[in-house]
mmCIF file of C-alpha atoms and ligand atoms in Angstrom:
data_model
loop_
_atom_site.group_PDB
_atom_site.id
_atom_site.type_symbol
_atom_site.label_atom_id
_atom_site.label_comp_id
_atom_site.label_asym_id
_atom_site.label_seq_id
_atom_site.Cartn_x
_atom_site.Cartn_y
_atom_site.Cartn_z
ATOM 1 C CA MET C 1 -18.776 8.553 -1.536
ATOM 2 C CA SER C 2 -16.165 8.315 1.333
ATOM 3 C CA ARG C 3 -12.666 6.644 0.652
ATOM 4 C CA VAL C 4 -10.825 5.286 3.887
ATOM 5 C CA TYR C 5 -7.074 5.129 4.590
ATOM 6 C CA ASN C 6 -6.463 1.247 3.875
ATOM 7 C CA PHE C 7 -3.351 0.026 5.702
ATOM 8 C CA SER C 8 -4.030 -3.591 4.212
ATOM 9 C CA ALA C 9 -0.730 -5.478 3.298
ATOM 10 C CA GLY C 10 -2.482 -6.768 0.324
ATOM 11 C CA PRO C 11 -4.465 -6.653 -1.851
ATOM 12 C CA ALA C 12 -3.868 -2.889 -1.042
ATOM 13 C CA CYS C 13 -4.661 0.596 -1.843
ATOM 14 C CA LEU C 14 -4.126 1.959 -5.305
ATOM 15 C CA PRO C 15 -3.603 5.542 -6.646
ATOM 16 C CA GLU C 16 -7.141 7.154 -6.444
ATOM 17 C CA GLU C 17 -6.144 8.891 -10.064
ATOM 18 C CA VAL C 18 -5.659 5.211 -11.470
ATOM 19 C CA LEU C 19 -9.010 4.221 -9.957
ATOM 20 C CA LYS C 20 -10.850 7.137 -11.562
ATOM 21 C CA THR C 21 -9.084 6.720 -14.840
ATOM 22 C CA ALA C 22 -10.206 2.976 -14.740
ATOM 23 C CA ALA C 23 -13.932 4.023 -13.973
ATOM 24 C CA ALA C 24 -14.024 6.661 -16.946
ATOM 25 C CA GLU C 25 -12.717 4.127 -19.595
ATOM 26 C CA MET C 26 -14.999 1.277 -17.940
ATOM 27 C CA LEU C 27 -17.559 1.215 -20.873
ATOM 28 C CA ASP C 28 -15.673 2.550 -23.593
ATOM 29 C CA TYR C 29 -11.906 2.239 -23.758
ATOM 30 C CA HIS C 30 -10.256 4.731 -26.268
ATOM 31 C CA GLY C 31 -13.238 4.762 -28.503
ATOM 32 C CA CYS C 32 -13.546 1.109 -29.179
ATOM 33 C CA GLY C 33 -17.032 0.766 -27.454
ATOM 34 C CA MET C 34 -15.945 -2.105 -25.195
ATOM 35 C CA SER C 35 -14.178 -2.493 -21.729
ATOM 36 C CA VAL C 36 -10.805 -3.778 -21.489
ATOM 37 C CA MET C 37 -12.443 -6.364 -19.585
ATOM 38 C CA GLU C 38 -14.618 -7.580 -22.890
ATOM 39 C CA MET C 39 -11.502 -7.206 -25.306
ATOM 40 C CA SER C 40 -9.648 -10.369 -26.972
ATOM 41 C CA HIS C 41 -6.121 -10.727 -25.569
ATOM 42 C CA ARG C 42 -5.252 -11.088 -29.458
ATOM 43 C CA SER C 43 -6.776 -7.415 -30.391
ATOM 44 C CA LYS C 44 -4.552 -4.707 -31.290
ATOM 45 C CA GLU C 45 -5.986 -2.597 -28.458
ATOM 46 C CA PHE C 46 -4.683 -5.202 -25.710
ATOM 47 C CA GLN C 47 -1.640 -5.739 -27.727
ATOM 48 C CA ASP C 48 -0.808 -1.783 -27.080
ATOM 49 C CA ILE C 49 -1.962 -2.063 -23.643
ATOM 50 C CA ILE C 50 0.464 -5.173 -22.690
ATOM 51 C CA ASP C 51 3.387 -3.611 -24.921
ATOM 52 C CA THR C 52 2.890 -0.003 -23.104
ATOM 53 C CA ALA C 53 2.777 -1.721 -20.044
ATOM 54 C CA GLU C 54 6.102 -3.616 -20.410
ATOM 55 C CA ALA C 55 7.649 -0.585 -21.617
ATOM 56 C CA ASP C 56 6.781 1.604 -18.990
ATOM 57 C CA PHE C 57 7.719 -1.328 -16.723
ATOM 58 C CA ARG C 58 11.244 -1.523 -18.104
ATOM 59 C CA GLU C 59 11.685 2.069 -18.062
ATOM 60 C CA LEU C 60 10.625 2.697 -14.379
ATOM 61 C CA LEU C 61 13.011 -0.179 -13.310
ATOM 62 C CA GLY C 62 15.717 0.311 -15.402
ATOM 63 C CA VAL C 63 15.568 -3.264 -16.795
ATOM 64 C CA PRO C 64 18.225 -4.163 -19.304
ATOM 65 C CA ASP C 65 17.728 -5.665 -22.639
ATOM 66 C CA ASN C 66 19.111 -8.883 -21.606
ATOM 67 C CA TYR C 67 16.274 -9.528 -19.224
ATOM 68 C CA LYS C 68 12.622 -10.396 -20.189
ATOM 69 C CA VAL C 69 9.574 -9.178 -18.179
ATOM 70 C CA LEU C 70 6.986 -11.757 -17.989
ATOM 71 C CA PHE C 71 3.189 -11.025 -16.695
ATOM 72 C CA LEU C 72 1.886 -14.375 -15.415
ATOM 73 C CA GLN C 73 -0.775 -15.728 -13.065
ATOM 74 C CA GLY C 74 -0.675 -18.288 -9.938
ATOM 75 C CA GLY C 75 0.502 -15.312 -7.485
ATOM 76 C CA GLY C 76 3.396 -15.504 -5.561
ATOM 77 C CA ASN C 77 2.716 -19.244 -4.498
ATOM 78 C CA THR C 78 3.263 -20.199 -7.830
ATOM 79 C CA GLN C 79 6.724 -18.818 -8.177
ATOM 80 C CA PHE C 80 7.764 -20.920 -5.173
ATOM 81 C CA ALA C 81 7.631 -23.916 -7.391
ATOM 82 C CA MET C 82 8.458 -22.521 -10.854
ATOM 83 C CA VAL C 83 11.723 -21.432 -9.535
ATOM 84 C CA PRO C 84 13.149 -24.570 -8.507
ATOM 85 C CA MET C 85 11.334 -26.557 -11.325
ATOM 86 C CA ASN C 86 13.098 -24.203 -14.062
ATOM 87 C CA LEU C 87 16.332 -23.710 -12.317
ATOM 88 C CA MET C 88 17.509 -26.625 -10.209
ATOM 89 C CA LYS C 89 19.528 -28.245 -12.762
ATOM 90 C CA ASN C 90 21.880 -29.680 -10.097
ATOM 91 C CA LYS C 91 19.097 -30.016 -7.458
ATOM 92 C CA VAL C 92 20.317 -28.038 -5.081
ATOM 93 C CA ALA C 93 19.483 -24.524 -4.031
ATOM 94 C CA ASP C 94 20.466 -22.346 -0.809
ATOM 95 C CA TYR C 95 17.717 -20.191 0.945
ATOM 96 C CA ILE C 96 18.109 -17.764 3.181
ATOM 97 C CA VAL C 97 14.706 -17.588 5.516
ATOM 98 C CA THR C 98 13.905 -14.189 6.974
ATOM 99 C CA GLY C 99 10.224 -14.806 7.145
ATOM 100 C CA GLN C 100 7.109 -16.896 6.433
ATOM 101 C CA TRP C 101 7.211 -15.968 2.642
ATOM 102 C CA ALA C 102 10.799 -17.502 2.192
ATOM 103 C CA LYS C 103 10.212 -20.408 4.537
ATOM 104 C CA LYS C 104 7.248 -21.537 2.287
ATOM 105 C CA ALA C 105 9.320 -20.895 -0.670
ATOM 106 C CA ALA C 106 11.884 -23.224 0.733
ATOM 107 C CA LYS C 107 9.656 -25.992 1.793
ATOM 108 C CA GLU C 108 7.977 -25.729 -1.633
ATOM 109 C CA ALA C 109 11.461 -26.287 -3.374
ATOM 110 C CA GLU C 110 12.273 -29.174 -1.166
ATOM 111 C CA LYS C 111 9.991 -31.086 -3.329
ATOM 112 C CA TYR C 112 12.303 -30.817 -6.260
ATOM 113 C CA GLY C 113 15.860 -31.065 -4.694
ATOM 114 C CA THR C 114 18.146 -30.565 -1.922
ATOM 115 C CA VAL C 115 17.442 -27.189 0.149
ATOM 116 C CA HIS C 116 20.255 -25.660 2.318
ATOM 117 C CA VAL C 117 19.067 -22.866 4.662
ATOM 118 C CA VAL C 118 22.287 -20.852 4.521
ATOM 119 C CA ALA C 119 20.858 -18.345 6.819
ATOM 120 C CA SER C 120 17.636 -17.702 9.087
ATOM 121 C CA SER C 121 16.329 -15.427 11.861
ATOM 122 C CA ALA C 122 13.729 -18.043 12.801
ATOM 123 C CA ASP C 123 15.612 -17.896 16.468
ATOM 124 C CA LYS C 124 14.243 -14.479 17.016
ATOM 125 C CA THR C 125 10.856 -14.535 15.105
ATOM 126 C CA PHE C 126 12.096 -13.133 12.237
ATOM 127 C CA THR C 127 12.840 -9.496 13.748
ATOM 128 C CA TYR C 128 16.102 -9.082 12.125
ATOM 129 C CA ILE C 129 18.318 -9.780 9.146
ATOM 130 C CA PRO C 130 21.110 -11.812 9.823
ATOM 131 C CA ASP C 131 24.600 -11.050 8.361
ATOM 132 C CA LEU C 132 24.665 -12.231 4.798
ATOM 133 C CA SER C 133 28.263 -11.249 3.857
ATOM 134 C CA ASP C 134 29.858 -14.591 4.136
ATOM 135 C CA LEU C 135 27.431 -17.538 3.912
ATOM 136 C CA PRO C 136 28.261 -21.091 3.503
ATOM 137 C CA ILE C 137 27.169 -20.905 0.029
ATOM 138 C CA ASP C 138 26.957 -24.420 -1.769
ATOM 139 C CA SER C 139 29.256 -25.134 -4.670
ATOM 140 C CA ASP C 140 26.746 -26.916 -6.499
ATOM 141 C CA ALA C 141 23.782 -24.495 -5.808
ATOM 142 C CA ASP C 142 21.636 -23.404 -8.942
ATOM 143 C CA TYR C 143 20.766 -20.403 -7.144
ATOM 144 C CA VAL C 144 20.186 -18.324 -3.801
ATOM 145 C CA TYR C 145 16.900 -17.584 -2.883
ATOM 146 C CA ILE C 146 15.658 -14.377 -0.592
ATOM 147 C CA CYS C 147 12.355 -12.668 0.152
ATOM 148 C CA GLN C 148 13.592 -9.311 0.174
ATOM 149 C CA ASN C 149 10.926 -7.411 2.100
ATOM 150 C CA ASN C 150 9.329 -9.445 4.815
ATOM 151 C CA THR C 151 5.769 -8.198 4.592
ATOM 152 C CA ILE C 152 4.567 -10.129 7.764
ATOM 153 C CA TYR C 153 7.399 -9.326 9.880
ATOM 154 C CA GLY C 154 8.480 -5.673 8.421
ATOM 155 C CA THR C 155 11.980 -6.376 7.729
ATOM 156 C CA THR C 156 14.252 -5.700 4.736
ATOM 157 C CA ILE C 157 17.380 -6.922 3.364
ATOM 158 C CA LYS C 158 19.305 -3.835 2.766
ATOM 159 C CA THR C 159 22.324 -5.125 1.469
ATOM 160 C CA LEU C 160 22.023 -8.085 -0.714
ATOM 161 C CA PRO C 161 23.763 -11.341 0.220
ATOM 162 C CA ASN C 162 27.185 -12.240 -1.140
ATOM 163 C CA THR C 163 26.036 -15.093 -3.122
ATOM 164 C CA LYS C 164 29.835 -16.191 -4.315
ATOM 165 C CA GLY C 165 28.810 -16.077 -8.088
ATOM 166 C CA LYS C 166 25.573 -17.761 -8.010
ATOM 167 C CA ASP C 167 22.698 -16.209 -9.355
ATOM 168 C CA LEU C 168 20.189 -14.491 -6.808
ATOM 169 C CA VAL C 169 16.465 -15.050 -6.887
ATOM 170 C CA SER C 170 14.383 -12.484 -5.257
ATOM 171 C CA ASP C 171 10.886 -12.062 -4.084
ATOM 172 C CA VAL C 172 10.522 -8.616 -4.064
ATOM 173 C CA SER C 173 6.284 -8.708 -3.897
ATOM 174 C CA SER C 174 5.992 -6.075 -1.016
ATOM 175 C CA MET C 175 8.535 -3.442 -2.136
ATOM 176 C CA PHE C 176 7.940 -3.871 -5.982
ATOM 177 C CA LEU C 177 8.329 -0.335 -7.387
ATOM 178 C CA SER C 178 8.958 1.259 -3.947
ATOM 179 C CA GLU C 179 12.484 2.295 -4.816
ATOM 180 C CA PRO C 180 15.199 2.061 -7.610
ATOM 181 C CA MET C 181 16.769 -1.345 -7.890
ATOM 182 C CA ASP C 182 19.885 -2.407 -9.666
ATOM 183 C CA VAL C 183 18.420 -5.501 -11.619
ATOM 184 C CA THR C 184 21.639 -6.909 -12.856
ATOM 185 C CA LYS C 185 22.455 -7.900 -9.365
ATOM 186 C CA TYR C 186 19.505 -10.539 -9.864
ATOM 187 C CA GLY C 187 18.911 -13.627 -11.826
ATOM 188 C CA ILE C 188 15.308 -13.480 -11.226
ATOM 189 C CA LEU C 189 13.095 -10.946 -9.294
ATOM 190 C CA TRP C 190 9.524 -11.304 -9.006
ATOM 191 C CA GLY C 191 6.443 -10.057 -7.423
ATOM 192 C CA GLY C 192 2.657 -10.796 -7.021
ATOM 193 C CA VAL C 193 1.288 -7.163 -7.971
ATOM 194 C CA GLN C 194 -1.414 -7.141 -5.410
ATOM 195 C CA LYS C 195 0.989 -5.491 -2.655
ATOM 196 C CA ASN C 196 2.314 -2.420 -4.069
ATOM 197 C CA VAL C 197 1.533 -2.512 -7.965
ATOM 198 C CA GLY C 198 -1.938 -3.639 -8.873
ATOM 199 C CA PRO C 199 -4.980 -5.678 -8.466
ATOM 200 C CA ALA C 200 -4.469 -9.390 -7.509
ATOM 201 C CA GLY C 201 -3.988 -11.634 -10.408
ATOM 202 C CA VAL C 202 -0.872 -10.885 -11.631
ATOM 203 C CA THR C 203 2.907 -11.970 -10.837
ATOM 204 C CA ILE C 204 5.554 -10.118 -12.595
ATOM 205 C CA VAL C 205 8.799 -11.874 -13.404
ATOM 206 C CA VAL C 206 11.919 -10.163 -14.654
ATOM 207 C CA ILE C 207 14.314 -12.750 -15.410
ATOM 208 C CA ARG C 208 17.889 -12.908 -17.192
ATOM 209 C CA ASP C 209 17.576 -14.254 -20.700
ATOM 210 C CA ASP C 210 20.088 -17.232 -19.869
ATOM 211 C CA LEU C 211 18.041 -18.733 -17.117
ATOM 212 C CA ILE C 212 15.113 -19.049 -19.510
ATOM 213 C CA ARG C 213 15.803 -22.597 -19.916
ATOM 214 C CA GLU C 214 14.743 -25.659 -22.072
ATOM 215 C CA ASP C 215 16.216 -28.095 -19.646
ATOM 216 C CA VAL C 216 13.600 -27.527 -16.768
ATOM 217 C CA LEU C 217 13.049 -30.434 -14.347
ATOM 218 C CA PRO C 218 11.355 -33.074 -16.590
ATOM 219 C CA PHE C 219 7.932 -33.161 -15.232
ATOM 220 C CA THR C 220 7.622 -29.181 -15.349
ATOM 221 C CA PRO C 221 4.242 -28.376 -16.806
ATOM 222 C CA THR C 222 4.266 -26.162 -19.845
ATOM 223 C CA MET C 223 2.469 -23.412 -17.966
ATOM 224 C CA LEU C 224 4.956 -23.467 -15.405
ATOM 225 C CA THR C 225 7.731 -23.174 -17.703
ATOM 226 C CA TYR C 226 9.426 -19.536 -18.107
ATOM 227 C CA LYS C 227 10.441 -20.132 -21.590
ATOM 228 C CA THR C 228 6.470 -20.925 -22.746
ATOM 229 C CA HIS C 229 5.685 -17.273 -21.693
ATOM 230 C CA ALA C 230 9.131 -15.670 -22.468
ATOM 231 C CA ASP C 231 8.586 -16.872 -26.191
ATOM 232 C CA LYS C 232 4.948 -15.728 -26.631
ATOM 233 C CA GLY C 233 5.445 -12.210 -24.895
ATOM 234 C CA SER C 234 3.032 -13.318 -21.758
ATOM 235 C CA LEU C 235 0.563 -14.095 -24.394
ATOM 236 C CA TYR C 236 0.728 -17.943 -24.447
ATOM 237 C CA ASN C 237 -2.554 -18.207 -23.269
ATOM 238 C CA THR C 238 -5.348 -15.619 -22.000
ATOM 239 C CA PRO C 239 -3.572 -13.532 -19.497
ATOM 240 C CA PRO C 240 -5.427 -11.660 -17.097
ATOM 241 C CA CYS C 241 -5.931 -8.749 -19.251
ATOM 242 C CA TYR C 242 -7.594 -6.433 -17.196
ATOM 243 C CA ASN C 243 -5.393 -6.479 -14.221
ATOM 244 C CA ILE C 244 -2.378 -6.013 -16.514
ATOM 245 C CA TYR C 245 -4.247 -2.964 -17.860
ATOM 246 C CA ILE C 246 -4.632 -1.526 -14.340
ATOM 247 C CA CYS C 247 -0.711 -2.467 -13.693
ATOM 248 C CA GLY C 248 -0.131 -0.271 -16.863
ATOM 249 C CA LEU C 249 -2.079 2.493 -15.328
ATOM 250 C CA VAL C 250 0.026 2.373 -12.200
ATOM 251 C CA PHE C 251 3.072 2.501 -13.931
ATOM 252 C CA LYS C 252 1.878 5.640 -15.900
ATOM 253 C CA TRP C 253 0.966 7.137 -12.458
ATOM 254 C CA LEU C 254 4.540 6.216 -11.056
ATOM 255 C CA LYS C 255 6.207 8.023 -14.050
ATOM 256 C CA GLU C 256 4.063 11.189 -13.779
ATOM 257 C CA MET C 257 4.992 11.162 -9.768
ATOM 258 C CA GLY C 258 8.510 11.147 -10.914
ATOM 259 C CA GLY C 259 9.380 7.693 -11.014
ATOM 260 C CA LEU C 260 11.134 5.363 -8.378
ATOM 261 C CA SER C 261 13.813 7.604 -6.744
ATOM 262 C CA GLU C 262 10.866 10.022 -6.137
ATOM 263 C CA MET C 263 8.853 7.237 -4.619
ATOM 264 C CA LYS C 264 11.758 6.214 -2.591
ATOM 265 C CA LYS C 265 12.068 9.684 -1.134
ATOM 266 C CA ARG C 266 8.201 9.799 -0.393
ATOM 267 C CA ASN C 267 8.277 6.361 1.178
ATOM 268 C CA GLU C 268 11.172 7.143 3.432
ATOM 269 C CA GLU C 269 9.248 10.344 4.540
ATOM 270 C CA LYS C 270 6.010 8.457 5.207
ATOM 271 C CA ALA C 271 7.646 5.580 7.082
ATOM 272 C CA LYS C 272 9.990 8.248 8.979
ATOM 273 C CA ILE C 273 6.746 9.704 10.464
ATOM 274 C CA LEU C 274 5.171 6.547 12.087
ATOM 275 C CA TYR C 275 8.926 5.046 13.171
ATOM 276 C CA ASP C 276 9.657 8.262 14.753
ATOM 277 C CA TYR C 277 6.304 8.384 16.421
ATOM 278 C CA LEU C 278 6.943 4.603 17.650
ATOM 279 C CA ASP C 279 10.402 5.414 18.950
ATOM 280 C CA GLN C 280 9.171 7.961 21.350
ATOM 281 C CA SER C 281 5.973 6.566 22.256
ATOM 282 C CA LYS C 282 5.325 4.908 25.913
ATOM 283 C CA LEU C 283 2.544 2.820 24.490
ATOM 284 C CA PHE C 284 3.380 1.375 21.309
ATOM 285 C CA LYS C 285 6.436 0.113 20.146
ATOM 286 C CA GLY C 286 7.963 -1.414 16.756
ATOM 287 C CA THR C 287 8.830 -5.002 16.842
ATOM 288 C CA VAL C 288 12.029 -5.267 14.882
ATOM 289 C CA VAL C 289 15.462 -4.338 15.063
ATOM 290 C CA PRO C 290 15.721 -0.656 13.788
ATOM 291 C CA LYS C 291 18.501 -0.900 11.000
ATOM 292 C CA ASP C 292 16.398 -3.620 9.269
ATOM 293 C CA ARG C 293 13.037 -1.932 9.503
ATOM 294 C CA SER C 294 10.897 -2.073 6.263
ATOM 295 C CA LEU C 295 9.642 1.390 4.519
ATOM 296 C CA MET C 296 6.547 -0.515 3.470
ATOM 297 C CA ASN C 297 5.170 -2.785 6.290
ATOM 298 C CA VAL C 298 5.562 -1.587 9.887
ATOM 299 C CA PRO C 299 4.366 -3.928 12.586
ATOM 300 C CA PHE C 300 3.948 -2.476 16.285
ATOM 301 C CA ILE C 301 2.329 -3.741 19.654
ATOM 302 C CA THR C 302 1.033 -1.661 22.733
ATOM 303 C CA GLY C 303 2.269 -5.261 24.533
ATOM 304 C CA ASN C 304 -1.213 -5.549 25.827
ATOM 305 C CA GLU C 305 -3.423 -7.587 23.652
ATOM 306 C CA GLU C 306 -6.918 -6.165 24.826
ATOM 307 C CA LEU C 307 -5.373 -2.638 24.378
ATOM 308 C CA ASP C 308 -4.449 -3.965 20.352
ATOM 309 C CA LYS C 309 -7.842 -5.118 19.958
ATOM 310 C CA LYS C 310 -9.461 -1.709 21.140
ATOM 311 C CA PHE C 311 -6.883 0.067 19.069
ATOM 312 C CA ILE C 312 -7.754 -1.779 15.809
ATOM 313 C CA ALA C 313 -11.714 -1.404 16.731
ATOM 314 C CA GLU C 314 -11.465 2.283 17.273
ATOM 315 C CA SER C 315 -8.850 3.050 14.527
ATOM 316 C CA SER C 316 -11.302 1.026 11.860
ATOM 317 C CA ALA C 317 -14.199 3.036 13.436
ATOM 318 C CA ALA C 318 -12.365 6.368 12.757
ATOM 319 C CA GLY C 319 -11.377 5.231 9.108
ATOM 320 C CA LEU C 320 -8.187 3.904 9.272
ATOM 321 C CA LYS C 321 -8.798 0.409 7.845
ATOM 322 C CA ASN C 322 -7.005 -2.901 7.891
ATOM 323 C CA LEU C 323 -4.445 -2.198 10.915
ATOM 324 C CA LYS C 324 -4.589 -5.803 12.318
ATOM 325 C CA GLY C 325 -1.206 -7.566 12.021
ATOM 326 C CA HIS C 326 -0.757 -10.902 10.469
ATOM 327 C CA ARG C 327 -2.774 -13.792 11.983
ATOM 328 C CA THR C 328 0.519 -15.418 12.853
ATOM 329 C CA VAL C 329 2.036 -12.489 14.635
ATOM 330 C CA GLY C 330 -0.890 -10.507 15.995
ATOM 331 C CA GLY C 331 -0.614 -6.820 17.304
ATOM 332 C CA MET C 332 -0.679 -4.133 14.678
ATOM 333 C CA ARG C 333 0.804 -3.645 11.175
ATOM 334 C CA ALA C 334 0.445 -0.439 8.982
ATOM 335 C CA SER C 335 1.604 -1.172 5.526
ATOM 336 C CA LEU C 336 2.582 2.175 3.521
ATOM 337 C CA TYR C 337 2.754 1.341 0.059
ATOM 338 C CA ASN C 338 3.526 3.774 -2.722
ATOM 339 C CA ALA C 339 -0.637 4.629 -2.959
ATOM 340 C CA MET C 340 -0.705 5.463 0.657
ATOM 341 C CA PRO C 341 -0.624 9.436 0.932
ATOM 342 C CA LYS C 342 1.449 11.067 3.422
ATOM 343 C CA LYS C 343 -1.752 12.405 4.855
ATOM 344 C CA GLY C 344 -2.834 9.004 5.708
ATOM 345 C CA VAL C 345 0.316 8.329 7.731
ATOM 346 C CA GLU C 346 -0.211 11.610 9.455
ATOM 347 C CA THR C 347 -3.950 10.874 10.231
ATOM 348 C CA LEU C 348 -2.665 7.405 11.731
ATOM 349 C CA VAL C 349 -0.035 8.929 14.244
ATOM 350 C CA GLN C 350 -2.404 11.819 15.131
ATOM 351 C CA PHE C 351 -5.014 8.953 15.948
ATOM 352 C CA MET C 352 -2.374 6.891 17.846
ATOM 353 C CA ASP C 353 -1.200 9.853 19.868
ATOM 354 C CA LYS C 354 -4.908 10.457 20.948
ATOM 355 C CA PHE C 355 -5.359 6.901 21.809
ATOM 356 C CA GLU C 356 -1.999 6.900 23.756
ATOM 357 C CA LYS C 357 -3.410 9.809 25.949
ATOM 358 C CA GLU C 358 -6.603 8.208 26.397
ATOM 359 C CA ASN C 359 -5.425 4.794 27.440
ATOM 360 C CA ALA C 360 -2.192 6.503 29.509
HETATM 361 C C1 PLP M 1 1.637 -11.981 -0.213
HETATM 362 C C2 PLP M 1 3.072 -12.488 -0.362
HETATM 363 C C3 PLP M 1 3.226 -13.729 -1.077
HETATM 364 C C4 PLP M 1 2.052 -14.567 -1.489
HETATM 365 O O1 PLP M 1 1.559 -14.238 -2.651
HETATM 366 P P1 PLP M 1 0.195 -14.812 -3.084
HETATM 367 O O2 PLP M 1 -0.048 -14.133 -4.420
HETATM 368 O O3 PLP M 1 -0.589 -14.715 -2.135
HETATM 369 O O4 PLP M 1 0.601 -16.214 -3.480
HETATM 370 C C5 PLP M 1 4.866 -14.073 -1.409
HETATM 371 N N1 PLP M 1 5.653 -13.346 -0.981
HETATM 372 C C6 PLP M 1 5.476 -12.171 -0.330
HETATM 373 C C7 PLP M 1 6.820 -11.538 -0.037
HETATM 374 C C8 PLP M 1 4.455 -11.687 -0.251
HETATM 375 O O5 PLP M 1 4.144 -10.590 0.507
#
């Protein structure tokens, strides 16, 4: 067996310790003679798995008691619809568009009400974060929406917008559990787990109690109503049991690592290795404004498409996988999520340096 360094943006690398535990427990989970995959979601064993996962998640992120944690399905794209269906009482919402995912969310919300794009960085192909300190927030807005880490472009909103009293909804998919967050600043924060937390198939929604409403838009399906899942502890219907179990193992791993402050420190260290290299390289360059750089997703280019292709092929052959940039932007992208070891980033930079010398 040989494992590669997987720089995929998602589904992405998982901690090796977690995969080993899952393998060891595959046939017989804790002496019950069956795999978690084969278990009833109404069993005591599974109830323990989801309860422990939720408790560990709450502890890691510091989720206050007046917020619910929901384990849902449908991926990030389903949240693009659920948010407006559940929150658009006045049928008005303000969106900050800093990349493709926020743009898609805004477009979906337009189906249900009036969407105001109150800030955007589309003018410079999303290479920066606009000033969000004094936006024309609508007095009727039901919420203000952001995508906090832009997976495709590699920018992060580091100072949250001044929402002028409106509830903030944040897509944190590609930075989930990569650093501490102050949950009280959000009405809802949510993320698809396949970027930084677990296997594809679970979306974790953290939602303040008063936003779990009965008066959702009238056509909202039962399954797309937050209240349905909040009332039943995410067990209204069969949840993605095995994936929730793996998320739970990742939470345990994060606690053993020292929690989110420690992860932030490690993630800063890892990102610095790559950004420092990019800043002095004569061949490779980062594509975004330095102050807005993401710790998680690092896009870079050579400025020559043929060389980019050559780099992607040669790095892949050397066991540095999935460095190809998003299909809409080209170039390269290295995702440095929690499970990417420092050694992986060091190996990447050594490889880039060698490639630079060979192709000077
Ligand atoms: C990947 C991603 C999504 C889309 O998630 P799906 O689960 O594929 O629907 C949404 N937002 C962000 C920030 C992402 O990185």
